[in-house]
mmCIF file of N, CA, C and O in Angstrom:
data_model
loop_
_atom_site.group_PDB
_atom_site.id
_atom_site.type_symbol
_atom_site.label_atom_id
_atom_site.label_comp_id
_atom_site.label_asym_id
_atom_site.label_seq_id
_atom_site.Cartn_x
_atom_site.Cartn_y
_atom_site.Cartn_z
ATOM 1 N N MET A 1 88.587 164.004 72.985
ATOM 2 C CA MET A 1 89.789 163.600 73.703
ATOM 3 C C MET A 1 90.595 165.041 74.050
ATOM 4 O O MET A 1 90.775 165.623 73.187
ATOM 5 N N GLY A 2 91.129 165.306 75.283
ATOM 6 C CA GLY A 2 92.257 166.300 75.432
ATOM 7 C C GLY A 2 93.243 166.193 75.179
ATOM 8 O O GLY A 2 93.958 164.914 74.768
ATOM 9 N N ILE A 3 94.123 167.325 75.427
ATOM 10 C CA ILE A 3 95.486 167.459 74.747
ATOM 11 C C ILE A 3 96.375 166.151 75.914
ATOM 12 O O ILE A 3 97.180 165.789 74.912
ATOM 13 N N ILE A 4 96.154 166.131 76.966
ATOM 14 C CA ILE A 4 96.946 165.030 77.837
ATOM 15 C C ILE A 4 96.542 163.902 77.506
ATOM 16 O O ILE A 4 97.672 163.340 77.317
ATOM 17 N N ALA A 5 95.549 163.525 76.847
ATOM 18 C CA ALA A 5 95.305 162.427 76.699
ATOM 19 C C ALA A 5 96.141 162.083 75.217
ATOM 20 O O ALA A 5 96.507 160.789 75.373
ATOM 21 N N TRP A 6 96.015 162.644 74.408
ATOM 22 C CA TRP A 6 96.723 162.545 73.024
ATOM 23 C C TRP A 6 98.567 162.848 73.660
ATOM 24 O O TRP A 6 98.919 162.030 72.906
ATOM 25 N N ILE A 7 98.787 163.112 74.556
ATOM 26 C CA ILE A 7 100.412 163.086 75.023
ATOM 27 C C ILE A 7 100.541 161.804 75.350
ATOM 28 O O ILE A 7 101.738 161.223 75.012
ATOM 29 N N ILE A 8 99.735 161.314 75.974
ATOM 30 C CA ILE A 8 100.014 159.867 76.861
ATOM 31 C C ILE A 8 99.775 158.790 75.534
ATOM 32 O O ILE A 8 100.676 158.111 75.650
ATOM 33 N N ILE A 9 98.901 159.336 75.109
ATOM 34 C CA ILE A 9 98.685 157.882 73.753
ATOM 35 C C ILE A 9 99.884 158.078 73.176
ATOM 36 O O ILE A 9 100.348 157.316 72.291
ATOM 37 N N GLY A 10 100.252 159.430 72.749
ATOM 38 C CA GLY A 10 101.710 159.311 71.994
ATOM 39 C C GLY A 10 103.044 158.850 72.268
ATOM 40 O O GLY A 10 103.683 158.548 71.545
ATOM 41 N N LEU A 11 102.988 159.106 73.570
ATOM 42 C CA LEU A 11 104.216 158.341 74.161
ATOM 43 C C LEU A 11 104.506 157.280 73.943
ATOM 44 O O LEU A 11 105.279 156.463 73.873
ATOM 45 N N LEU A 12 102.945 156.476 74.235
ATOM 46 C CA LEU A 12 103.046 155.015 74.281
ATOM 47 C C LEU A 12 102.942 154.705 73.168
ATOM 48 O O LEU A 12 103.516 153.246 72.861
ATOM 49 N N ALA A 13 102.208 155.312 72.108
ATOM 50 C CA ALA A 13 102.371 154.949 70.832
ATOM 51 C C ALA A 13 103.850 155.117 70.113
ATOM 52 O O ALA A 13 104.755 153.962 69.149
ATOM 53 N N GLY A 14 104.699 155.935 70.675
ATOM 54 C CA GLY A 14 106.059 156.018 70.008
ATOM 55 C C GLY A 14 106.760 154.743 70.898
ATOM 56 O O GLY A 14 107.705 154.191 69.972
ATOM 57 N N ALA A 15 106.621 154.212 72.015
ATOM 58 C CA ALA A 15 107.077 153.375 72.455
ATOM 59 C C ALA A 15 107.105 151.791 71.905
ATOM 60 O O ALA A 15 107.846 151.118 71.528
ATOM 61 N N ILE A 16 105.659 152.037 71.362
ATOM 62 C CA ILE A 16 105.215 150.762 70.845
ATOM 63 C C ILE A 16 105.608 150.159 69.309
ATOM 64 O O ILE A 16 106.563 149.378 68.905
ATOM 65 N N ALA A 17 105.852 151.855 68.522
ATOM 66 C CA ALA A 17 106.277 151.886 67.191
ATOM 67 C C ALA A 17 107.945 151.281 67.213
ATOM 68 O O ALA A 17 108.296 150.567 66.631
ATOM 69 N N LYS A 18 108.317 152.079 68.232
ATOM 70 C CA LYS A 18 109.805 151.688 68.730
ATOM 71 C C LYS A 18 110.173 150.221 68.593
ATOM 72 O O LYS A 18 111.139 149.666 68.213
ATOM 73 N N ALA A 19 109.312 149.577 69.281
ATOM 74 C CA ALA A 19 109.753 147.995 69.637
ATOM 75 C C ALA A 19 109.073 147.322 68.362
ATOM 76 O O ALA A 19 109.797 146.699 68.034
ATOM 77 N N LEU A 20 108.456 148.038 67.585
ATOM 78 C CA LEU A 20 107.597 147.004 66.456
ATOM 79 C C LEU A 20 108.776 147.385 65.073
ATOM 80 O O LEU A 20 108.904 146.297 64.535
ATOM 81 N N MET A 21 109.439 148.398 65.135
ATOM 82 C CA MET A 21 110.430 148.527 64.454
ATOM 83 C C MET A 21 111.858 148.799 64.764
ATOM 84 O O MET A 21 112.525 149.598 65.206
ATOM 85 N N PRO A 22 112.638 147.517 65.190
ATOM 86 C CA PRO A 22 113.657 147.464 65.966
ATOM 87 C C PRO A 22 114.771 148.068 65.279
ATOM 88 O O PRO A 22 114.935 147.919 63.988
ATOM 89 N N GLY A 23 115.815 148.582 65.522
ATOM 90 C CA GLY A 23 116.749 148.663 64.930
ATOM 91 C C GLY A 23 117.429 150.070 65.736
ATOM 92 O O GLY A 23 116.973 150.218 66.607
ATOM 93 N N ARG A 24 118.588 150.755 64.758
ATOM 94 C CA ARG A 24 119.230 152.031 65.874
ATOM 95 C C ARG A 24 118.640 153.007 65.366
ATOM 96 O O ARG A 24 118.828 153.261 64.226
ATOM 97 N N ASP A 25 118.351 153.995 66.206
ATOM 98 C CA ASP A 25 117.993 155.144 65.812
ATOM 99 C C ASP A 25 118.784 156.111 66.275
ATOM 100 O O ASP A 25 119.571 156.351 67.124
ATOM 101 N N PRO A 26 118.968 157.396 65.183
ATOM 102 C CA PRO A 26 119.526 158.499 65.515
ATOM 103 C C PRO A 26 119.490 159.393 66.779
ATOM 104 O O PRO A 26 120.208 159.560 67.566
ATOM 105 N N GLY A 27 117.978 159.351 67.361
ATOM 106 C CA GLY A 27 117.676 159.926 68.469
ATOM 107 C C GLY A 27 117.911 158.990 69.507
ATOM 108 O O GLY A 27 117.801 157.853 69.472
ATOM 109 N N GLY A 28 117.468 159.423 70.907
ATOM 110 C CA GLY A 28 117.289 159.118 71.806
ATOM 111 C C GLY A 28 115.497 158.993 72.049
ATOM 112 O O GLY A 28 114.715 158.869 71.455
ATOM 113 N N VAL A 29 115.648 158.551 73.019
ATOM 114 C CA VAL A 29 114.322 158.621 74.128
ATOM 115 C C VAL A 29 113.159 159.649 73.714
ATOM 116 O O VAL A 29 111.989 159.305 73.341
ATOM 117 N N ILE A 30 113.790 160.936 74.230
ATOM 118 C CA ILE A 30 113.087 162.038 73.914
ATOM 119 C C ILE A 30 112.662 162.134 72.296
ATOM 120 O O ILE A 30 111.449 162.795 72.189
ATOM 121 N N VAL A 31 113.581 161.932 71.854
ATOM 122 C CA VAL A 31 112.881 162.122 70.300
ATOM 123 C C VAL A 31 112.335 160.949 69.632
ATOM 124 O O VAL A 31 111.168 161.539 69.437
ATOM 125 N N THR A 32 112.316 159.978 70.199
ATOM 126 C CA THR A 32 111.174 158.466 70.303
ATOM 127 C C THR A 32 109.673 159.403 70.417
ATOM 128 O O THR A 32 108.578 159.280 69.924
ATOM 129 N N MET A 33 109.822 159.807 71.964
ATOM 130 C CA MET A 33 108.539 160.339 72.622
ATOM 131 C C MET A 33 107.960 161.383 71.637
ATOM 132 O O MET A 33 106.658 161.510 71.554
ATOM 133 N N LEU A 34 108.660 162.191 71.417
ATOM 134 C CA LEU A 34 108.323 163.153 70.306
ATOM 135 C C LEU A 34 107.620 163.195 68.885
ATOM 136 O O LEU A 34 106.498 163.530 68.293
ATOM 137 N N ILE A 35 108.291 162.169 68.398
ATOM 138 C CA ILE A 35 107.908 161.201 67.158
ATOM 139 C C ILE A 35 106.611 160.765 67.620
ATOM 140 O O ILE A 35 105.551 160.580 66.619
ATOM 141 N N GLY A 36 106.627 159.972 68.449
ATOM 142 C CA GLY A 36 105.079 159.223 69.075
ATOM 143 C C GLY A 36 104.001 160.111 69.182
ATOM 144 O O GLY A 36 102.821 160.296 68.819
ATOM 145 N N VAL A 37 103.937 161.595 69.690
ATOM 146 C CA VAL A 37 103.268 162.541 69.920
ATOM 147 C C VAL A 37 102.686 162.665 68.643
ATOM 148 O O VAL A 37 101.696 162.887 68.141
ATOM 149 N N ALA A 38 103.742 163.136 67.609
ATOM 150 C CA ALA A 38 103.445 163.937 66.235
ATOM 151 C C ALA A 38 102.626 162.468 65.465
ATOM 152 O O ALA A 38 101.831 162.697 64.968
ATOM 153 N N GLY A 39 103.354 161.416 65.463
ATOM 154 C CA GLY A 39 102.737 160.252 64.913
ATOM 155 C C GLY A 39 101.209 159.959 65.458
ATOM 156 O O GLY A 39 100.540 159.577 64.545
ATOM 157 N N GLY A 40 100.715 160.216 66.700
ATOM 158 C CA GLY A 40 99.637 159.927 66.850
ATOM 159 C C GLY A 40 98.793 160.910 66.677
ATOM 160 O O GLY A 40 97.597 160.466 65.916
ATOM 161 N N LEU A 41 99.082 162.037 66.245
ATOM 162 C CA LEU A 41 98.164 163.006 65.388
ATOM 163 C C LEU A 41 98.222 162.970 64.100
ATOM 164 O O LEU A 41 96.934 163.000 63.279
ATOM 165 N N LEU A 42 99.203 162.477 63.538
ATOM 166 C CA LEU A 42 99.154 162.235 62.043
ATOM 167 C C LEU A 42 97.981 160.931 61.852
ATOM 168 O O LEU A 42 97.550 160.870 60.572
ATOM 169 N N GLY A 43 98.216 160.163 62.790
ATOM 170 C CA GLY A 43 97.587 158.610 62.331
ATOM 171 C C GLY A 43 96.295 159.312 62.515
ATOM 172 O O GLY A 43 95.528 158.220 61.732
ATOM 173 N N GLY A 44 95.732 159.835 63.717
ATOM 174 C CA GLY A 44 94.158 160.376 63.601
ATOM 175 C C GLY A 44 93.782 160.951 62.458
ATOM 176 O O GLY A 44 92.760 161.105 61.956
ATOM 177 N N TRP A 45 94.830 161.894 61.988
ATOM 178 C CA TRP A 45 94.438 162.362 60.879
ATOM 179 C C TRP A 45 94.431 162.015 59.702
ATOM 180 O O TRP A 45 93.023 162.178 58.719
ATOM 181 N N LEU A 46 95.035 160.934 59.312
ATOM 182 C CA LEU A 46 94.850 160.129 58.060
ATOM 183 C C LEU A 46 93.536 159.059 58.059
ATOM 184 O O LEU A 46 93.180 159.314 56.900
ATOM 185 N N GLY A 47 93.457 158.897 59.247
ATOM 186 C CA GLY A 47 92.267 158.010 59.296
ATOM 187 C C GLY A 47 90.949 158.677 58.753
ATOM 188 O O GLY A 47 90.172 158.181 58.291
ATOM 189 N N LYS A 48 90.901 159.783 59.502
ATOM 190 C CA LYS A 48 89.973 161.102 59.372
ATOM 191 C C LYS A 48 89.645 161.277 57.818
ATOM 192 O O LYS A 48 88.773 161.041 57.070
ATOM 193 N N VAL A 49 90.739 161.478 57.093
ATOM 194 C CA VAL A 49 90.990 162.335 56.322
ATOM 195 C C VAL A 49 90.806 161.015 54.934
ATOM 196 O O VAL A 49 90.092 161.027 53.453
ATOM 197 N N ILE A 50 91.831 159.834 54.919
ATOM 198 C CA ILE A 50 92.006 158.594 53.894
ATOM 199 C C ILE A 50 90.603 157.928 54.102
ATOM 200 O O ILE A 50 89.718 157.673 53.012
ATOM 201 N N PHE A 51 90.357 157.344 54.963
ATOM 202 C CA PHE A 51 89.000 156.197 55.479
ATOM 203 C C PHE A 51 87.848 157.075 55.552
ATOM 204 O O PHE A 51 86.936 156.068 56.129
ATOM 205 N N HIS A 52 87.644 158.214 55.880
ATOM 206 C CA HIS A 52 86.528 159.038 56.785
ATOM 207 C C HIS A 52 85.837 158.182 57.893
ATOM 208 O O HIS A 52 84.952 158.290 58.154
ATOM 209 N N VAL A 53 87.162 157.979 58.964
ATOM 210 C CA VAL A 53 86.837 157.274 59.856
ATOM 211 C C VAL A 53 86.810 158.128 61.197
ATOM 212 O O VAL A 53 88.052 158.609 60.685
ATOM 213 N N HIS A 54 86.180 157.800 62.219
ATOM 214 C CA HIS A 54 86.504 159.139 63.363
ATOM 215 C C HIS A 54 87.334 158.110 64.372
ATOM 216 O O HIS A 54 86.790 157.304 64.959
ATOM 217 N N SER A 55 88.622 158.077 63.841
ATOM 218 C CA SER A 55 89.281 157.012 64.610
ATOM 219 C C SER A 55 90.051 157.653 65.790
ATOM 220 O O SER A 55 90.362 156.963 67.001
ATOM 221 N N ILE A 56 89.299 158.807 66.413
ATOM 222 C CA ILE A 56 89.305 159.342 67.797
ATOM 223 C C ILE A 56 88.486 159.145 68.139
ATOM 224 O O ILE A 56 87.618 160.373 68.783
ATOM 225 N N ASN A 57 87.925 158.169 68.576
ATOM 226 C CA ASN A 57 86.608 157.886 69.456
ATOM 227 C C ASN A 57 86.794 158.226 70.894
ATOM 228 O O ASN A 57 85.992 158.943 71.760
ATOM 229 N N GLY A 58 88.345 157.709 71.436
ATOM 230 C CA GLY A 58 88.306 157.719 72.815
ATOM 231 C C GLY A 58 89.335 157.195 73.458
ATOM 232 O O GLY A 58 90.115 156.482 72.578
ATOM 233 N N PHE A 59 89.885 157.290 74.752
ATOM 234 C CA PHE A 59 91.246 157.012 75.076
ATOM 235 C C PHE A 59 91.274 155.284 74.918
ATOM 236 O O PHE A 59 92.175 154.704 74.746
ATOM 237 N N PHE A 60 90.183 154.511 75.179
ATOM 238 C CA PHE A 60 90.451 153.146 75.152
ATOM 239 C C PHE A 60 89.510 152.408 74.064
ATOM 240 O O PHE A 60 89.692 151.193 74.007
ATOM 241 N N HIS A 61 89.519 152.901 73.428
ATOM 242 C CA HIS A 61 89.020 152.358 71.658
ATOM 243 C C HIS A 61 90.161 151.971 70.920
ATOM 244 O O HIS A 61 91.545 152.533 70.702
ATOM 245 N N LEU A 62 90.094 150.607 70.520
ATOM 246 C CA LEU A 62 91.417 150.045 69.809
ATOM 247 C C LEU A 62 91.609 151.156 68.343
ATOM 248 O O LEU A 62 92.878 151.451 68.140
ATOM 249 N N SER A 63 90.721 151.480 67.746
ATOM 250 C CA SER A 63 90.834 152.102 66.484
ATOM 251 C C SER A 63 91.799 153.432 66.864
ATOM 252 O O SER A 63 92.804 153.860 66.059
ATOM 253 N N THR A 64 91.874 154.002 67.971
ATOM 254 C CA THR A 64 92.431 155.476 68.285
ATOM 255 C C THR A 64 93.957 154.594 68.641
ATOM 256 O O THR A 64 94.966 155.554 68.246
ATOM 257 N N TRP A 65 94.063 153.685 69.126
ATOM 258 C CA TRP A 65 95.727 153.389 69.644
ATOM 259 C C TRP A 65 96.128 152.439 67.865
ATOM 260 O O TRP A 65 97.207 152.873 67.940
ATOM 261 N N ILE A 66 95.501 151.782 67.229
ATOM 262 C CA ILE A 66 96.242 151.792 66.011
ATOM 263 C C ILE A 66 96.482 152.895 65.194
ATOM 264 O O ILE A 66 97.301 152.697 64.607
ATOM 265 N N ALA A 67 95.907 153.770 65.140
ATOM 266 C CA ALA A 67 95.534 155.092 64.073
ATOM 267 C C ALA A 67 97.041 156.048 64.673
ATOM 268 O O ALA A 67 97.800 155.922 63.957
ATOM 269 N N ALA A 68 97.459 155.811 66.370
ATOM 270 C CA ALA A 68 98.374 156.622 66.767
ATOM 271 C C ALA A 68 99.636 155.389 66.558
ATOM 272 O O ALA A 68 100.885 156.145 66.268
ATOM 273 N N ILE A 69 99.705 154.279 66.606
ATOM 274 C CA ILE A 69 101.162 153.214 66.182
ATOM 275 C C ILE A 69 101.230 153.659 64.963
ATOM 276 O O ILE A 69 102.359 153.566 64.619
ATOM 277 N N VAL A 70 100.537 153.258 64.058
ATOM 278 C CA VAL A 70 100.632 153.494 62.649
ATOM 279 C C VAL A 70 101.346 154.676 62.400
ATOM 280 O O VAL A 70 102.185 154.697 61.391
ATOM 281 N N GLY A 71 100.814 156.012 62.856
ATOM 282 C CA GLY A 71 101.119 156.993 62.635
ATOM 283 C C GLY A 71 102.484 157.170 62.820
ATOM 284 O O GLY A 71 103.177 157.897 62.671
ATOM 285 N N SER A 72 102.869 156.853 64.218
ATOM 286 C CA SER A 72 104.378 156.778 64.888
ATOM 287 C C SER A 72 105.318 155.910 64.209
ATOM 288 O O SER A 72 106.724 156.021 63.601
ATOM 289 N N MET A 73 104.621 154.841 63.512
ATOM 290 C CA MET A 73 105.580 154.084 62.884
ATOM 291 C C MET A 73 106.045 154.589 61.594
ATOM 292 O O MET A 73 107.040 154.802 60.966
ATOM 293 N N ILE A 74 104.931 155.788 60.810
ATOM 294 C CA ILE A 74 105.292 155.918 59.652
ATOM 295 C C ILE A 74 106.471 157.304 59.861
ATOM 296 O O ILE A 74 106.987 157.524 59.133
ATOM 297 N N LEU A 75 106.071 157.999 60.957
ATOM 298 C CA LEU A 75 107.097 159.219 61.331
ATOM 299 C C LEU A 75 108.475 158.574 61.314
ATOM 300 O O LEU A 75 109.415 159.706 61.196
ATOM 301 N N LEU A 76 108.419 157.538 62.428
ATOM 302 C CA LEU A 76 109.855 156.756 62.619
ATOM 303 C C LEU A 76 110.406 156.297 61.165
ATOM 304 O O LEU A 76 111.705 156.605 61.343
ATOM 305 N N ALA A 77 109.611 155.884 60.627
ATOM 306 C CA ALA A 77 110.846 155.394 59.330
ATOM 307 C C ALA A 77 111.171 156.674 58.354
ATOM 308 O O ALA A 77 112.323 156.360 57.917
ATOM 309 N N ILE A 78 110.457 157.596 58.511
ATOM 310 C CA ILE A 78 110.641 158.910 57.662
ATOM 311 C C ILE A 78 111.775 159.234 58.503
ATOM 312 O O ILE A 78 112.886 159.925 57.576
ATOM 313 N N TYR A 79 112.160 159.561 59.900
ATOM 314 C CA TYR A 79 112.881 160.114 60.374
ATOM 315 C C TYR A 79 114.123 159.124 60.268
ATOM 316 O O TYR A 79 115.295 159.836 60.102
ATOM 317 N N ARG A 80 114.039 157.765 60.262
ATOM 318 C CA ARG A 80 115.437 157.075 59.815
ATOM 319 C C ARG A 80 115.798 157.082 58.553
ATOM 320 O O ARG A 80 117.326 157.276 58.383
ATOM 321 N N VAL A 81 114.927 157.640 57.753
ATOM 322 C CA VAL A 81 115.294 157.577 56.441
ATOM 323 C C VAL A 81 116.472 158.937 55.989
ATOM 324 O O VAL A 81 117.108 159.156 55.597
ATOM 325 N N LEU A 82 115.839 160.099 56.871
ATOM 326 C CA LEU A 82 116.181 161.378 56.664
ATOM 327 C C LEU A 82 117.661 161.428 57.409
ATOM 328 O O LEU A 82 118.293 162.132 57.124
ATOM 329 N N THR A 83 117.628 161.053 58.727
ATOM 330 C CA THR A 83 118.934 161.098 59.538
ATOM 331 C C THR A 83 119.764 159.913 58.863
ATOM 332 O O THR A 83 120.872 160.263 59.362
ATOM 333 N N GLY A 84 119.947 158.910 58.577
ATOM 334 C CA GLY A 84 120.582 157.975 57.789
ATOM 335 C C GLY A 84 121.459 158.504 56.555
ATOM 336 O O GLY A 84 122.524 157.908 56.470
ATOM 337 N N ARG A 85 120.722 159.388 55.890
ATOM 338 C CA ARG A 85 121.450 160.174 55.029
ATOM 339 C C ARG A 85 122.627 160.800 55.387
ATOM 340 O O ARG A 85 123.431 161.417 54.644
ATOM 341 N N ARG A 86 122.456 161.901 56.298
ATOM 342 C CA ARG A 86 123.319 162.855 57.287
ATOM 343 C C ARG A 86 124.812 161.714 57.672
ATOM 344 O O ARG A 86 125.661 162.742 57.521
ATOM 345 N N ALA A 87 124.516 160.586 58.234
ATOM 346 C CA ALA A 87 125.524 159.984 58.693
ATOM 347 C C ALA A 87 126.330 159.266 57.601
ATOM 348 O O ALA A 87 126.603 159.457 56.845
#
């Protein structure tokens, strides 16, 4: 998949992760979208390293979306913990 597809998946995965993890976030929509893009890449990498699976099969494969959403949820949780201590 190309970088444009990963950006689109990341943006949507970030929105889905935010919906699955309700609560207040210190950042706004832009931060959530950036976390989604990074989380999509993290999820794909983790799936490849830990489970030895190519979760990056294509744009419409369920495994790609699950990996991106889980990665986004992990980064969103880490972001909440790190920024929650500053407030």
